[in-house]
CSV table of C-alpha atoms in Angstrom, one decimal:
chain,number,residue,atom,x,y,z
A,1117,MET,CA,22.0,15.8,-11.5
A,1118,ILE,CA,24.2,14.3,-14.2
A,1119,GLU,CA,27.4,15.5,-15.7
A,1120,TYR,CA,29.5,14.0,-18.5
A,1121,GLU,CA,32.9,14.2,-20.1
A,1122,TYR,CA,33.7,13.0,-23.6
A,1123,GLN,CA,36.6,12.0,-25.8
A,1124,ARG,CA,36.5,11.7,-29.5
A,1125,THR,CA,38.1,8.4,-30.3
A,1126,GLY,CA,37.9,8.8,-34.0
A,1127,GLN,CA,36.4,11.1,-36.6
A,1128,GLN,CA,32.9,9.9,-36.0
A,1129,SER,CA,33.2,8.0,-32.7
A,1130,ILE,CA,32.8,9.3,-29.2
A,1131,GLN,CA,33.1,8.0,-25.7
A,1132,ILE,CA,30.9,9.6,-23.0
A,1133,GLN,CA,31.6,9.2,-19.3
A,1134,LEU,CA,28.4,9.9,-17.4
A,1135,LYS,CA,28.6,10.8,-13.7
A,1136,GLY,CA,25.9,11.4,-11.2
A,1137,ASP,CA,22.2,10.5,-11.0
A,1138,LEU,CA,20.0,10.1,-14.1
A,1139,ASP,CA,16.6,11.5,-13.4
A,1140,ILE,CA,14.1,14.2,-14.3
A,1141,ASP,CA,16.7,16.8,-13.3
A,1142,SER,CA,19.0,15.6,-16.1
A,1143,THR,CA,16.4,16.4,-18.8
A,1144,GLU,CA,18.0,19.5,-20.4
A,1145,LEU,CA,21.5,18.1,-20.2
A,1146,ILE,CA,20.6,14.9,-22.0
A,1147,GLU,CA,18.1,16.3,-24.5
A,1148,ASP,CA,20.1,19.4,-25.5
A,1149,ARG,CA,23.8,19.3,-24.6
A,1150,LEU,CA,24.5,15.6,-24.9
A,1151,TRP,CA,22.4,15.3,-28.0
A,1152,GLU,CA,24.4,18.1,-29.7
A,1153,ASP,CA,27.7,16.4,-28.8
A,1154,VAL,CA,26.8,13.0,-30.2
A,1155,ASP,CA,24.7,14.1,-33.2
A,1156,GLY,CA,26.6,13.1,-36.3
A,1157,CYS,CA,28.6,10.3,-34.7
A,1158,ASN,CA,28.3,6.8,-35.9
A,1159,VAL,CA,29.9,5.1,-32.9
A,1160,VAL,CA,28.8,6.2,-29.4
A,1161,MET,CA,30.0,4.5,-26.2
A,1162,LEU,CA,28.2,5.4,-23.0
A,1163,ASP,CA,30.3,4.6,-19.9
A,1164,PHE,CA,27.9,4.3,-16.9
A,1165,SER,CA,30.6,3.6,-14.2
A,1166,GLY,CA,29.9,6.9,-12.6
A,1167,VAL,CA,26.1,6.6,-12.6
A,1168,MET,CA,24.9,5.5,-9.2
A,1169,PHE,CA,21.2,6.1,-9.6
A,1170,VAL,CA,18.6,5.9,-12.3
A,1171,ASP,CA,14.8,6.1,-12.2
A,1172,SER,CA,12.1,5.5,-14.8
A,1173,THR,CA,12.3,9.1,-16.0
A,1174,GLY,CA,16.0,8.9,-16.5
A,1175,ILE,CA,15.6,5.7,-18.4
A,1176,GLY,CA,12.9,7.4,-20.5
A,1177,LEU,CA,15.5,10.1,-21.4
A,1178,LEU,CA,18.1,7.4,-22.3
A,1179,ILE,CA,15.6,5.6,-24.5
A,1180,SER,CA,14.7,8.7,-26.5
A,1181,LEU,CA,18.4,9.6,-27.0
A,1182,ILE,CA,19.3,6.1,-28.1
A,1183,ARG,CA,16.2,5.8,-30.4
A,1184,LYS,CA,17.2,9.0,-32.2
A,1185,LEU,CA,20.7,7.7,-32.7
A,1186,GLN,CA,19.5,4.4,-33.9
A,1187,GLN,CA,17.4,6.1,-36.6
A,1188,SER,CA,20.7,7.3,-38.1
A,1189,ASP,CA,22.3,3.9,-37.8
A,1190,THR,CA,24.6,4.9,-35.1
A,1191,ALA,CA,26.2,2.0,-33.2
A,1192,ILE,CA,25.6,2.5,-29.4
A,1193,SER,CA,27.1,0.6,-26.6
A,1194,ILE,CA,26.4,1.0,-22.9
A,1195,ARG,CA,29.2,-0.2,-20.6
A,1196,ASN,CA,30.2,-0.6,-16.9
A,1197,LEU,CA,26.8,-0.6,-15.2
A,1198,GLN,CA,26.8,-0.3,-11.4
A,1199,PRO,CA,24.7,-3.2,-9.9
A,1200,ASP,CA,21.9,-1.0,-8.6
A,1201,VAL,CA,21.6,0.7,-12.0
A,1202,ARG,CA,21.7,-2.6,-13.8
A,1203,GLU,CA,18.9,-3.9,-11.6
A,1204,VAL,CA,16.6,-1.0,-12.7
A,1205,PHE,CA,17.6,-1.6,-16.3
A,1206,GLU,CA,16.5,-5.2,-16.0
A,1207,LEU,CA,13.3,-4.3,-14.1
A,1208,LEU,CA,12.3,-2.0,-17.0
A,1209,GLN,CA,13.5,-4.6,-19.6
A,1210,LEU,CA,15.8,-2.2,-21.3
A,1211,PRO,CA,17.6,-4.8,-23.4
A,1212,ALA,CA,14.3,-5.8,-24.9
A,1213,ILE,CA,13.4,-2.2,-25.7
A,1214,LEU,CA,16.7,-1.0,-27.1
A,1215,GLY,CA,18.2,-4.2,-28.5
A,1216,GLN,CA,20.5,-6.7,-26.8
A,1217,GLU,CA,23.5,-5.4,-28.9
A,1218,VAL,CA,23.5,-2.1,-27.0
A,1219,PHE,CA,24.3,-4.0,-23.8
A,1220,GLU,CA,26.8,-6.5,-25.1
A,1221,GLU,CA,29.7,-5.0,-23.1
A,1222,SER,CA,27.6,-3.9,-20.1
A,1223,GLY,CA,27.7,-7.2,-18.1
A,1224,MET,CA,23.9,-7.6,-18.4
B,683,MET,CA,-9.6,-28.4,33.0
B,684,ARG,CA,-11.7,-26.1,35.0
B,685,PRO,CA,-14.1,-27.4,37.7
B,686,ILE,CA,-17.4,-28.5,36.2
B,687,LEU,CA,-19.3,-25.7,37.9
B,688,ASP,CA,-17.0,-23.1,36.4
B,689,ARG,CA,-17.4,-24.6,33.0
B,690,LEU,CA,-21.1,-24.5,33.3
B,691,PHE,CA,-21.6,-21.1,35.0
B,692,GLY,CA,-18.3,-19.3,34.3
B,693,PRO,CA,-16.0,-17.7,36.8
B,694,LYS,CA,-17.8,-16.0,39.7
B,695,SER,CA,-16.7,-12.6,38.6
B,696,THR,CA,-18.8,-12.7,35.5
B,697,ILE,CA,-22.0,-13.7,37.3
B,698,HIS,CA,-24.2,-10.8,38.2
B,699,ALA,CA,-28.0,-10.5,38.5
B,700,HIS,CA,-29.0,-8.5,35.5
B,701,PRO,CA,-27.3,-6.1,33.3
B,702,ALA,CA,-27.7,-2.6,34.7
B,703,GLU,CA,-29.2,-1.2,31.5
B,704,ILE,CA,-32.4,-3.0,31.6
B,705,THR,CA,-33.6,-2.6,35.2
B,706,THR,CA,-33.4,0.0,37.9
B,707,THR,CA,-32.3,-0.9,41.4
B,708,ASP,CA,-35.8,-1.6,42.6
B,709,GLY,CA,-36.4,-3.9,39.7
B,710,THR,CA,-38.9,-1.8,37.8
B,711,PRO,CA,-38.3,-1.5,34.1
B,712,MET,CA,-36.5,1.7,33.1
B,713,SER,CA,-36.8,3.7,30.0
B,714,MET,CA,-33.5,3.5,28.3
B,715,SER,CA,-31.7,6.2,26.4
B,716,LEU,CA,-31.2,5.5,22.7
B,717,GLY,CA,-27.5,4.9,23.2
B,718,ALA,CA,-28.1,2.4,25.9
B,719,TYR,CA,-30.8,0.7,23.8
B,720,GLU,CA,-28.3,0.4,20.9
B,721,SER,CA,-25.6,-1.0,23.2
B,722,PHE,CA,-28.1,-3.4,24.6
B,723,SER,CA,-29.3,-4.5,21.2
B,724,ARG,CA,-25.7,-5.0,20.1
B,725,LYS,CA,-24.8,-7.1,23.1
B,726,THR,CA,-27.9,-9.2,22.7
B,727,THR,CA,-27.0,-9.9,19.1
B,728,VAL,CA,-23.4,-10.9,20.1
B,729,GLY,CA,-25.0,-13.3,22.6
B,730,TRP,CA,-27.3,-14.6,19.9
B,731,ILE,CA,-24.4,-15.2,17.5
B,732,ALA,CA,-22.4,-16.9,20.2
B,733,ALA,CA,-25.4,-19.2,20.9
B,734,ARG,CA,-25.4,-20.1,17.2
B,735,LEU,CA,-21.7,-20.9,17.2
B,736,ASN,CA,-22.3,-23.0,20.4
B,737,THR,CA,-25.0,-25.0,18.7
B,738,ARG,CA,-23.0,-25.6,15.5
B,739,LEU,CA,-19.8,-26.5,17.4
B,740,ASP,CA,-21.9,-28.7,19.7
B,741,LEU,CA,-20.2,-27.3,22.8
B,742,GLY,CA,-23.2,-27.6,25.1
B,743,PHE,CA,-23.0,-24.3,26.9
B,744,SER,CA,-26.4,-22.9,28.0
B,745,GLU,CA,-27.8,-20.3,25.7
B,746,GLY,CA,-28.9,-18.1,28.5
B,747,ARG,CA,-25.4,-18.1,30.0
B,748,LEU,CA,-23.9,-17.2,26.7
B,749,ILE,CA,-26.2,-14.2,26.3
B,750,GLN,CA,-25.5,-13.2,29.8
B,751,CYS,CA,-21.7,-13.5,29.2
B,752,ALA,CA,-22.2,-11.2,26.2
B,753,MET,CA,-24.2,-8.7,28.2
B,754,GLU,CA,-21.6,-8.4,30.8
B,755,ALA,CA,-18.6,-8.1,28.6
B,756,SER,CA,-17.8,-4.4,28.3
B,757,GLN,CA,-14.7,-4.8,26.3
B,758,VAL,CA,-14.3,-8.1,24.6
B,759,GLU,CA,-10.7,-9.2,24.3
B,760,ALA,CA,-9.3,-12.4,23.1
B,761,PRO,CA,-9.5,-14.9,26.0
B,762,VAL,CA,-6.5,-17.0,26.9
B,763,SER,CA,-8.1,-20.4,26.4
B,764,CYS,CA,-10.1,-21.5,23.5
B,765,ASP,CA,-12.3,-24.1,25.1
B,766,ASP,CA,-14.1,-21.2,26.8
B,767,ARG,CA,-17.5,-19.7,26.5
B,768,SER,CA,-16.0,-16.3,26.4
B,769,TYR,CA,-14.1,-17.2,23.2
B,770,LEU,CA,-17.4,-17.7,21.5
B,771,VAL,CA,-18.5,-14.3,22.7
B,772,PHE,CA,-15.3,-12.9,21.5
B,773,LEU,CA,-15.7,-14.4,18.0
B,774,ALA,CA,-19.3,-13.2,17.9
B,775,ASP,CA,-18.2,-9.7,18.9
B,776,ARG,CA,-15.5,-9.6,16.2
B,777,LEU,CA,-18.0,-10.7,13.6
B,778,LEU,CA,-20.4,-7.9,14.5
B,779,SER,CA,-17.5,-5.4,14.6
B,780,TRP,CA,-16.4,-6.3,11.1
B,781,ILE,CA,-19.9,-5.9,9.8
B,782,SER,CA,-20.3,-2.6,11.6
B,783,ALA,CA,-17.0,-1.4,10.1
B,784,ASP,CA,-18.1,-2.7,6.6
B,785,LYS,CA,-15.1,-5.0,6.5
B,786,ASP,CA,-15.0,-8.2,4.5
B,787,VAL,CA,-15.7,-11.0,6.9
B,788,TYR,CA,-13.8,-13.7,4.9
B,789,LEU,CA,-10.6,-11.7,4.7
B,790,SER,CA,-10.9,-10.6,8.3
B,791,VAL,CA,-11.3,-14.2,9.5
B,792,LYS,CA,-8.3,-15.2,7.4
B,793,ASP,CA,-6.2,-12.3,8.7
B,794,MET,CA,-7.0,-13.2,12.3
B,795,THR,CA,-5.8,-16.8,11.9
B,796,ILE,CA,-8.6,-18.3,13.9
B,797,SER,CA,-8.1,-22.0,14.2
B,798,ASP,CA,-10.5,-24.5,12.8
B,799,PRO,CA,-13.2,-25.6,13.5
B,800,TYR,CA,-13.9,-22.0,14.9
B,801,ALA,CA,-13.0,-20.2,11.7
B,802,GLN,CA,-15.2,-22.5,9.5
B,803,THR,CA,-18.1,-22.4,11.9
B,804,LEU,CA,-17.9,-18.6,12.2
B,805,LEU,CA,-18.1,-18.3,8.4
B,806,GLU,CA,-21.0,-20.8,8.3
B,807,VAL,CA,-22.9,-18.8,10.9
B,808,TYR,CA,-22.1,-15.6,9.0
B,809,GLU,CA,-23.6,-17.1,5.9
B,810,GLU,CA,-26.8,-17.9,7.7
B,811,ILE,CA,-27.4,-14.6,9.2
B,812,LYS,CA,-25.5,-12.1,7.1
B,813,VAL,CA,-28.5,-10.6,5.3
B,814,SER,CA,-30.2,-9.6,8.5
B,815,LEU,CA,-27.0,-8.6,10.2
B,816,HIS,CA,-26.0,-6.3,7.3
B,817,GLN,CA,-29.4,-4.7,7.3
B,818,LYS,CA,-29.2,-3.9,11.0
B,819,PHE,CA,-25.5,-3.2,11.7
B,820,ALA,CA,-23.7,-2.3,8.5
B,821,PRO,CA,-23.0,1.4,8.2
B,822,ARG,CA,-25.4,3.4,6.1
B,823,ASN,CA,-23.5,4.4,3.1
B,824,ASP,CA,-23.2,8.2,3.6
B,825,CYS,CA,-22.4,8.7,-0.1
B,826,GLN,CA,-25.5,7.4,-1.6
B,827,ASP,CA,-24.9,9.6,-4.7
B,828,ASP,CA,-23.7,7.9,-7.8
B,829,GLU,CA,-20.2,9.2,-7.5
B,830,GLY,CA,-19.7,7.8,-4.0
B,831,ARG,CA,-21.1,4.4,-5.1
B,832,LEU,CA,-18.8,4.4,-8.1
B,833,TRP,CA,-15.8,5.2,-5.9
B,834,GLU,CA,-16.7,2.2,-3.8
B,835,VAL,CA,-16.8,0.0,-6.8
B,836,TYR,CA,-13.5,1.2,-8.1
B,837,LYS,CA,-11.9,0.8,-4.7
B,838,ASP,CA,-13.1,-2.8,-4.3
B,839,VAL,CA,-12.3,-3.9,-7.8
B,840,ILE,CA,-8.8,-2.4,-7.9
B,841,TYR,CA,-8.0,-3.8,-4.5
B,842,ALA,CA,-9.0,-7.3,-5.5
B,843,SER,CA,-7.4,-7.2,-8.9
B,844,THR,CA,-4.1,-6.1,-7.4
B,845,GLN,CA,-4.1,-9.0,-4.9
B,846,ARG,CA,-4.9,-6.4,-2.1
B,847,LYS,CA,-1.9,-4.3,-2.9
B,848,PHE,CA,-3.5,-1.1,-4.0
B,849,LEU,CA,-6.2,0.5,-2.0
B,850,LEU,CA,-8.1,3.7,-2.6
B,851,ILE,CA,-8.7,5.6,0.7
B,852,LYS,CA,-10.6,8.6,1.9
B,853,GLU,CA,-9.0,11.8,3.3
B,854,GLU,CA,-9.7,10.9,6.9
B,855,GLU,CA,-8.0,7.5,6.5
B,856,LEU,CA,-4.7,9.3,5.8
B,857,GLU,CA,-4.0,10.1,9.5
B,858,ARG,CA,-2.9,6.7,10.4
B,859,PHE,CA,-0.1,6.8,7.9
B,860,ARG,CA,1.3,9.9,9.5
B,861,GLU,CA,1.7,8.2,12.9
B,862,GLY,CA,5.1,7.3,14.3
B,863,ASN,CA,8.4,9.0,13.8
B,864,LEU,CA,8.7,11.7,11.1
B,865,LEU,CA,12.0,10.8,9.6
B,866,CYS,CA,12.1,13.7,7.1
B,867,ALA,CA,9.9,16.1,5.1
B,868,ALA,CA,10.6,18.0,1.9
B,869,THR,CA,8.8,20.3,-0.4
B,870,ILE,CA,8.7,19.4,-4.1
B,871,GLN,CA,8.4,22.3,-6.5
B,872,GLU,CA,11.1,22.1,-9.1
B,873,ARG,CA,13.4,19.6,-10.7
B,874,PRO,CA,16.4,20.1,-8.4
B,875,ASP,CA,14.0,19.2,-5.5
B,876,ILE,CA,14.0,15.6,-6.8
B,877,PRO,CA,17.6,14.7,-6.2
B,878,ASN,CA,17.6,16.8,-3.0
B,879,ALA,CA,14.6,14.8,-1.7
B,880,ARG,CA,16.4,11.6,-2.5
B,881,GLN,CA,19.5,12.7,-0.7
B,882,LEU,CA,17.5,13.7,2.3
B,883,SER,CA,15.6,10.4,2.3
B,884,LYS,CA,18.8,8.5,2.0
B,885,GLU,CA,20.3,10.1,5.0
B,886,SER,CA,17.1,9.8,7.1
B,887,LEU,CA,16.6,6.1,6.2
B,888,GLU,CA,20.2,5.3,7.1
B,889,ARG,CA,19.9,7.1,10.4
B,890,ALA,CA,16.7,5.1,11.1
B,891,GLY,CA,18.6,1.9,10.7
B,892,ILE,CA,17.1,0.7,7.4
B,893,PRO,CA,19.5,-1.8,5.8
B,894,ALA,CA,21.6,-0.4,3.0
B,895,SER,CA,20.5,-3.3,0.8
B,896,LYS,CA,16.9,-2.0,1.0
B,897,ILE,CA,17.5,1.7,0.8
B,898,MET,CA,18.2,1.6,-2.9
B,899,SER,CA,14.6,0.3,-3.7
B,900,TYR,CA,13.1,2.9,-1.3
B,901,LEU,CA,15.0,5.7,-3.1
B,902,LEU,CA,13.9,4.5,-6.5
B,903,LEU,CA,10.2,4.5,-5.5
B,904,ILE,CA,10.6,7.9,-3.7
B,905,SER,CA,12.1,9.3,-6.8
B,906,GLU,CA,9.2,7.9,-8.9
B,907,ALA,CA,6.6,9.3,-6.6
B,908,VAL,CA,8.1,12.8,-6.2
B,909,THR,CA,8.7,13.0,-9.9
B,910,ASN,CA,5.0,12.3,-10.5
B,911,VAL,CA,4.3,15.4,-8.5
B,912,LEU,CA,6.2,17.5,-11.0
B,913,LYS,CA,4.7,15.7,-14.0
B,914,HIS,CA,1.1,15.8,-12.9
B,915,ALA,CA,0.8,18.6,-10.3
B,916,LYS,CA,2.6,21.8,-9.5
B,917,ASP,CA,3.9,21.3,-6.1
B,918,GLY,CA,3.8,18.7,-3.4
B,919,ARG,CA,5.4,17.4,-0.3
B,920,LEU,CA,7.3,14.3,0.8
B,921,GLU,CA,7.1,12.9,4.3
B,922,ILE,CA,8.6,9.7,5.6
B,923,TYR,CA,7.3,8.1,8.8
B,924,GLN,CA,8.7,5.1,10.7
B,925,SER,CA,6.0,3.3,12.6
B,926,HIS,CA,7.2,-0.2,13.4
B,927,PRO,CA,7.1,-2.5,11.6
B,928,PHE,CA,6.3,-0.1,8.7
B,929,VAL,CA,7.9,2.7,6.9
B,930,HIS,CA,5.4,5.0,5.2
B,931,VAL,CA,6.4,7.3,2.4
B,932,VAL,CA,3.6,9.9,2.1
B,933,VAL,CA,3.7,12.0,-1.1
B,934,SER,CA,0.9,14.6,-1.4
B,935,ASP,CA,0.2,17.2,-4.1
B,936,SER,CA,-2.2,19.9,-4.8
B,937,GLY,CA,-2.9,18.9,-8.4
B,938,GLY,CA,-6.3,17.9,-9.8
B,939,GLY,CA,-6.1,14.3,-8.5
B,940,PHE,CA,-6.5,11.1,-10.6
B,941,PRO,CA,-9.8,10.8,-12.4
B,942,LEU,CA,-11.4,7.5,-11.4
B,943,LYS,CA,-11.8,6.5,-15.0
B,944,ILE,CA,-8.0,6.3,-15.6
B,945,LEU,CA,-7.1,4.7,-12.3
B,946,PRO,CA,-7.3,1.0,-13.5
B,947,ASN,CA,-5.0,1.8,-16.4
B,948,THR,CA,-2.5,3.7,-14.2
B,949,VAL,CA,-2.4,0.9,-11.7
B,950,LEU,CA,-2.7,-2.2,-13.7
B,951,ILE,CA,-1.3,-1.5,-17.2
B,952,SER,CA,2.5,-1.4,-17.4
B,953,GLY,CA,3.7,1.5,-19.5
B,954,TYR,CA,0.4,3.4,-19.3
B,955,SER,CA,0.9,7.2,-19.0
B,956,THR,CA,-1.3,10.2,-19.6
B,957,LYS,CA,1.9,12.2,-20.1
B,958,LYS,CA,4.7,11.8,-22.6
B,959,SER,CA,6.8,9.5,-20.4
B,960,LEU,CA,7.7,5.9,-19.9
B,961,GLY,CA,4.7,5.3,-17.6
B,962,GLN,CA,6.6,2.9,-15.6
B,963,GLY,CA,6.5,4.7,-12.2
B,964,PHE,CA,3.4,3.0,-10.9
B,965,THR,CA,4.6,-0.3,-12.4
B,966,LEU,CA,7.8,-0.1,-10.3
B,967,MET,CA,5.8,0.9,-7.2
B,968,MET,CA,3.4,-2.0,-7.6
B,969,LYS,CA,6.4,-4.4,-8.0
B,970,MET,CA,8.5,-3.1,-5.2
B,971,ALA,CA,6.4,-1.5,-2.4
B,972,ASP,CA,4.6,-3.8,0.0
B,973,LYS,CA,1.3,-1.8,-0.3
B,974,LEU,CA,0.1,1.4,-1.9
B,975,PHE,CA,-2.7,3.7,-0.7
B,976,LEU,CA,-4.1,6.5,-2.7
B,977,LYS,CA,-6.4,9.3,-1.7
B,978,THR,CA,-7.5,11.4,-4.7
B,979,SER,CA,-9.9,14.3,-4.9
B,980,SER,CA,-10.2,17.5,-6.9
B,981,THR,CA,-8.0,19.2,-4.3
B,982,GLY,CA,-5.1,16.8,-4.9
B,983,ALA,CA,-3.8,13.4,-4.5
B,984,THR,CA,-1.8,11.7,-1.7
B,985,LEU,CA,0.0,8.5,-2.3
B,986,VAL,CA,1.3,6.3,0.5
B,987,MET,CA,3.9,3.7,-0.1
B,988,GLN,CA,4.1,1.1,2.7
B,989,PHE,CA,7.3,-0.8,3.3
B,990,THR,CA,7.6,-3.5,5.9
B,991,GLU,CA,10.9,-3.2,7.7
B,992,SER,CA,11.3,-6.9,8.3
B,993,GLY,CA,9.6,-7.8,5.1
B,994,GLY,CA,12.3,-10.3,4.1
B,995,ASP,CA,14.6,-9.9,1.2
B,996,SER,CA,12.3,-8.2,-1.3
B,997,ASP,CA,13.9,-9.1,-4.5
B,998,ALA,CA,11.8,-7.2,-6.9
B,999,ARG,CA,12.9,-9.3,-9.8
B,1000,SER,CA,11.2,-12.3,-8.4
B,1001,LEU,CA,7.8,-10.6,-8.3
């Protein structure tokens, strides 16, 4: 299960701290609640320091969220990846799918 | 070196008059039961193969003695020394067992790491006699219907094209993966069961002494497999068994199984999915598990992920 907290860092920018495991059990939270909170922002920063586990379903959720945001020209950055999570991101070639710019500050 | 007589006639203990099956005590021919006849026929064939090996290897044992040696061996085990008549009988017996079990002889020879020139000669002899041996000793395919034959073709082709990593299996073959210590079991019915199953697996694997560096990849694959249950079936079950040197993660469901037609795509094409999803679950399993076994039928599918405990540092990125 995943949880998150957020701070608005400007009128249209938001920082999200994710905490927990990103998997199929996070579906509603990501697709509904998180989407509502970030919709309309043009700068979104996702802090992954509290995410200890991610699987391909969780990555699928992340990809749909980020694709939707990218359609409205939102700048997205993913930061502070734990080593295990980064490894899964690399295995599934996420930088190639989402664009290297998303990961510029992630340490990947 | 053994004394010359031993080398010619074998140790005393193996020399008897005649095998009991073919004569009675007073020496008159006895009518054999079918089972005894089959056993006799098999042993004669082992001796005959051993004699061929003998000729090819130019070892000079007497053919009669080789056949006798084969007749007397009740349970043929690997002999200690290789310059021995009984080693030929052992190899011949193995060859016939592989054929009877419908195993691939080339791969079996390779797996057994028989030293040359024995391995090469065994394969040469196999080439010469395989047609007649297969006719006589290979199992009759009990699924002569089209579906059974098709299943066999899919099994063989997928196994070969995955470099022997993914094997379709029958229901009855599942038993051997449920041997050993049951580390944990969990029912998979709804989404919260997925993180719960991971947590339970993590604790059990730690208790079982699996190194922390490896547990992460186990958990990822367990998560993929149990998530598939929710995506493709209604409910299922996770079991983890430790059976040195393997850990077997067995995930069964009561869904409709995988249609044969889509299996090659599921197994071989990265990103292939019949559902709206990333379709990377199988890709990760193929990259990170040591072997995968799948039983699938209309009553459900069971996937077995095999991990080798001492399988080195399996850095998935290098695969």
